[in-house]
PDB file of C-alpha atoms in Angstrom:
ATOM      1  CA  UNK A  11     -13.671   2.824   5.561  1.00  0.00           C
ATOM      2  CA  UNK A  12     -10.238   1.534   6.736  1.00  0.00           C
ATOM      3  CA  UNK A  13      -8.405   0.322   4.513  1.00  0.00           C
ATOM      4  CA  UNK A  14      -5.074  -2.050   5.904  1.00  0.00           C
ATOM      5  CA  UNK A  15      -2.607  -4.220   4.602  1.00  0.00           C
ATOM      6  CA  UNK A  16      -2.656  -5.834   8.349  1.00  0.00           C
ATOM      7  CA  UNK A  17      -5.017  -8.809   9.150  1.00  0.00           C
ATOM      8  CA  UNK A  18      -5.957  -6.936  12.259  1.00  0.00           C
ATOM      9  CA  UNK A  19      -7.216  -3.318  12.872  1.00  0.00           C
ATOM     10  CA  UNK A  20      -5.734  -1.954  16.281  1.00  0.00           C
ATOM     11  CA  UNK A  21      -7.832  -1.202  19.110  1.00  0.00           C
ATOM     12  CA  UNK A  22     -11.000  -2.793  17.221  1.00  0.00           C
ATOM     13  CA  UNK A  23     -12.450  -6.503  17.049  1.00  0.00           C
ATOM     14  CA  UNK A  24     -13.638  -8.476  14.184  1.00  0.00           C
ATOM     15  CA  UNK A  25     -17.046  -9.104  14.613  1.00  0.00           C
ATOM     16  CA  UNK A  26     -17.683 -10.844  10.636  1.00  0.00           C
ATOM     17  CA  UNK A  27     -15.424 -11.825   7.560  1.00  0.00           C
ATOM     18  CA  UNK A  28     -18.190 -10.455   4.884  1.00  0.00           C
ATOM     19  CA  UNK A  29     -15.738 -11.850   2.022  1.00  0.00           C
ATOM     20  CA  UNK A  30     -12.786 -11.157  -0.173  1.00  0.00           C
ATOM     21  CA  UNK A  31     -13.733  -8.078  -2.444  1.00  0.00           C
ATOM     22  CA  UNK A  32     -11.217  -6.503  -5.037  1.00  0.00           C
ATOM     23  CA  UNK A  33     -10.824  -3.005  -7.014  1.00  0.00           C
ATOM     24  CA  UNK A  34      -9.049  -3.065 -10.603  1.00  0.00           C
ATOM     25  CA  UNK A  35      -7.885  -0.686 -12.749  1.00  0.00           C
ATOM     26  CA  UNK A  36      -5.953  -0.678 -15.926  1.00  0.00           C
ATOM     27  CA  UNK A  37      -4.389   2.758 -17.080  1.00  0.00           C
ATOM     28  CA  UNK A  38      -2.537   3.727 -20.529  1.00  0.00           C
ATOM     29  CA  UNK A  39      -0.123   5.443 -21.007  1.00  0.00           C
ATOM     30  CA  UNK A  40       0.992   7.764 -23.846  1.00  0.00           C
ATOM     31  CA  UNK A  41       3.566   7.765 -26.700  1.00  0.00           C
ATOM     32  CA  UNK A  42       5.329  10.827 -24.756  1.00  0.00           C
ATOM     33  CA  UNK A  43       5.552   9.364 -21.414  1.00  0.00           C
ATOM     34  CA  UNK A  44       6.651   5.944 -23.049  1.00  0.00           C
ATOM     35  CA  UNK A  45       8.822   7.757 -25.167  1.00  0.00           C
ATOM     36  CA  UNK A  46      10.585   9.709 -22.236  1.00  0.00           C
ATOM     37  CA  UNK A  47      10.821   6.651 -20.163  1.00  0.00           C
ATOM     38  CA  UNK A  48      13.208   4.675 -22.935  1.00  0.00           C
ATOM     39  CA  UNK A  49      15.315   7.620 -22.392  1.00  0.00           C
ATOM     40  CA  UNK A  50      15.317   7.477 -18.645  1.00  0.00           C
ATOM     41  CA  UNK A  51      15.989   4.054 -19.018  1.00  0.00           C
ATOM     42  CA  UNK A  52      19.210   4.739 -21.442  1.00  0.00           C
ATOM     43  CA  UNK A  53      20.317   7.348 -18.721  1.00  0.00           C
ATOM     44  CA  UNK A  54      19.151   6.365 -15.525  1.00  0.00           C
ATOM     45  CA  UNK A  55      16.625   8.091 -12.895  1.00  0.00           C
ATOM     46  CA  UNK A  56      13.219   8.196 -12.207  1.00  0.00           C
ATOM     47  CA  UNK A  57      10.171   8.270 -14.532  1.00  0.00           C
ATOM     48  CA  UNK A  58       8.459  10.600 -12.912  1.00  0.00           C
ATOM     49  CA  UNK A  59       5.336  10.290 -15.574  1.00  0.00           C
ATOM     50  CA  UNK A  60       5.263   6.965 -14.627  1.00  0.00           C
ATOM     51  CA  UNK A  61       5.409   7.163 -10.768  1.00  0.00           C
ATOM     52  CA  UNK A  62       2.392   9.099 -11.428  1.00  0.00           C
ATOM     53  CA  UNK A  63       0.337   7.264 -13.205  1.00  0.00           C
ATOM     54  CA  UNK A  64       0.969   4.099 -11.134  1.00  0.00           C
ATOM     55  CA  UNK A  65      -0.445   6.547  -8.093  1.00  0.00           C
ATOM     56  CA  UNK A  66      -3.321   7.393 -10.050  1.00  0.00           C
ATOM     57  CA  UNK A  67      -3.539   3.295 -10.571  1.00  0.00           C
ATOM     58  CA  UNK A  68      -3.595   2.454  -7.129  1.00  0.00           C
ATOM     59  CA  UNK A  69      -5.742   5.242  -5.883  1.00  0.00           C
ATOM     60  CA  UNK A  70      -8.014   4.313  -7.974  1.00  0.00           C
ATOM     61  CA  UNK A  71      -8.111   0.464  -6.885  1.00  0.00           C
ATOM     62  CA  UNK A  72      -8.464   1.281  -3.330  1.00  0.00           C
ATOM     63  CA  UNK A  73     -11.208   3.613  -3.588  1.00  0.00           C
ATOM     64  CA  UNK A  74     -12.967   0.197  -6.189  1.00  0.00           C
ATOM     65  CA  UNK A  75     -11.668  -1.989  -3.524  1.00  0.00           C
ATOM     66  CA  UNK A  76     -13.193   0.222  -0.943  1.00  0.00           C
ATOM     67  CA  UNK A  77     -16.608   0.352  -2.823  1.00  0.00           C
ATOM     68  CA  UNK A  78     -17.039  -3.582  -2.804  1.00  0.00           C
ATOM     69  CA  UNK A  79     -16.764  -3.162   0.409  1.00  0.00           C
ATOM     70  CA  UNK A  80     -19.492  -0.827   1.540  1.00  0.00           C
ATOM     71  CA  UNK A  81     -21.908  -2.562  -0.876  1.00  0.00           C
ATOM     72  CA  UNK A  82     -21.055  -5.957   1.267  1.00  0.00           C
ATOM     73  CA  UNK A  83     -21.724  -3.062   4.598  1.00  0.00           C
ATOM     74  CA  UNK A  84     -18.192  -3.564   5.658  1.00  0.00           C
ATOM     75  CA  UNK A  85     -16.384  -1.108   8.055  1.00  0.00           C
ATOM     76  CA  UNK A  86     -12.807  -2.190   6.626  1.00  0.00           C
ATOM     77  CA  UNK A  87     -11.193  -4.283   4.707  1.00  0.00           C
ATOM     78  CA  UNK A  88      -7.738  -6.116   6.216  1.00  0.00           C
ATOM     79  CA  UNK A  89      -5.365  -8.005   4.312  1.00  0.00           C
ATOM     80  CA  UNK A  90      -4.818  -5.917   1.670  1.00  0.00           C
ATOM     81  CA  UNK A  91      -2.280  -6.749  -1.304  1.00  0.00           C
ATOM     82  CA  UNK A  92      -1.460  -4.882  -4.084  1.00  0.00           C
ATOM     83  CA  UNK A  93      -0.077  -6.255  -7.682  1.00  0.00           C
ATOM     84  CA  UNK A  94       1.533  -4.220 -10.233  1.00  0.00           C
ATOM     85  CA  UNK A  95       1.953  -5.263 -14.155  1.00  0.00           C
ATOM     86  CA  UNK A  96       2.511  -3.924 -17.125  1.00  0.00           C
ATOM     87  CA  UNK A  97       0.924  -5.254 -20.312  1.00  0.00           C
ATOM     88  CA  UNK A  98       2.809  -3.820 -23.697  1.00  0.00           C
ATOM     89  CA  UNK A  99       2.428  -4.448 -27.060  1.00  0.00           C
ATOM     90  CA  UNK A 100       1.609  -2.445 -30.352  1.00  0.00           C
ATOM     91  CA  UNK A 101       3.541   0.062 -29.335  1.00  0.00           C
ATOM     92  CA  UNK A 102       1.375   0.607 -26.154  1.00  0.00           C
ATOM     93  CA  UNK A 103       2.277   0.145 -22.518  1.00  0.00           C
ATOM     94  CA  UNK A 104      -1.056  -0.127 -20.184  1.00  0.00           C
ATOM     95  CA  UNK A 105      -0.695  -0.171 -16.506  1.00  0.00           C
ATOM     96  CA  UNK A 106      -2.533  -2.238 -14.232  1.00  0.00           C
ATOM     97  CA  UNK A 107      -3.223  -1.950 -10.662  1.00  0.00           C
ATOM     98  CA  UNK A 108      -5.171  -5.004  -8.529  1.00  0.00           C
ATOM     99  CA  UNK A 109      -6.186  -4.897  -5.039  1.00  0.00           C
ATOM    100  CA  UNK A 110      -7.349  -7.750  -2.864  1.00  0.00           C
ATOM    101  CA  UNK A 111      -8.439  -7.857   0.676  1.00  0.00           C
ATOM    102  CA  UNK A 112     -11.294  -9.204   3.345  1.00  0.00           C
ATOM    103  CA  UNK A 113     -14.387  -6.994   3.789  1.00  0.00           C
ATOM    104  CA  UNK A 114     -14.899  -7.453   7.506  1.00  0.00           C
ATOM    105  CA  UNK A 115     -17.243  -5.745  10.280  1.00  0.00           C
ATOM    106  CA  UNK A 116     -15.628  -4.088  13.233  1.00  0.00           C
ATOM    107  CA  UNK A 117     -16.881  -4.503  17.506  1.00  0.00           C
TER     108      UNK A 117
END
């Protein structure tokens, strides 16, 4: 499955939009990492337990993204955007990852 943030795939020709599919996933996080991360942010650097788990978040709604895709028969999807947020409260910070894009068939 390719997977692009283009509208086009190189070298290949859309043959059929199949339709928009999308992967989500939401992640927590724990009291250490959020913990460590209010220090980082007192101090400066990177949040490296963070960085990640936001991997982890994306990986994870490509290969959903990718999924919807095949079930639709698709040989890539183009137009792929990502979106980031984070949703706190109770003393919780949960991370969620979205990822849009065109299921299409490939000439």
């Amino acid at each position: 499955m390719i997977l692009t943030t283009t509208d086009s795939v190189e070298g290949k020709r859309i043959t059929a939009y199949l339709g928009v599919v999308s992967g989500e996933t939401v992640m927590g996080t724990n009291l250490f990492k959020d913990f460590f991360a209010g220090v980082r942010d007192i101090v400066g650097g990177r949040t490296k337990s963070y960085e990640g788990v936001l991997g982890d978040a994306k990986q994870e709604a490509l290969d959903d993204l990718a999924e919807a895709a095949k079930k639709l028969g698709a040989d890539a999807v183009v137009g792929i955007d990502l979106d980031y947020e984070a949703i706190s409260g109770n003393d919780r910070t949960l991370l969620m990852v979205t990822a849009n894009g065109t299921a299409v068939k490939l000439g």
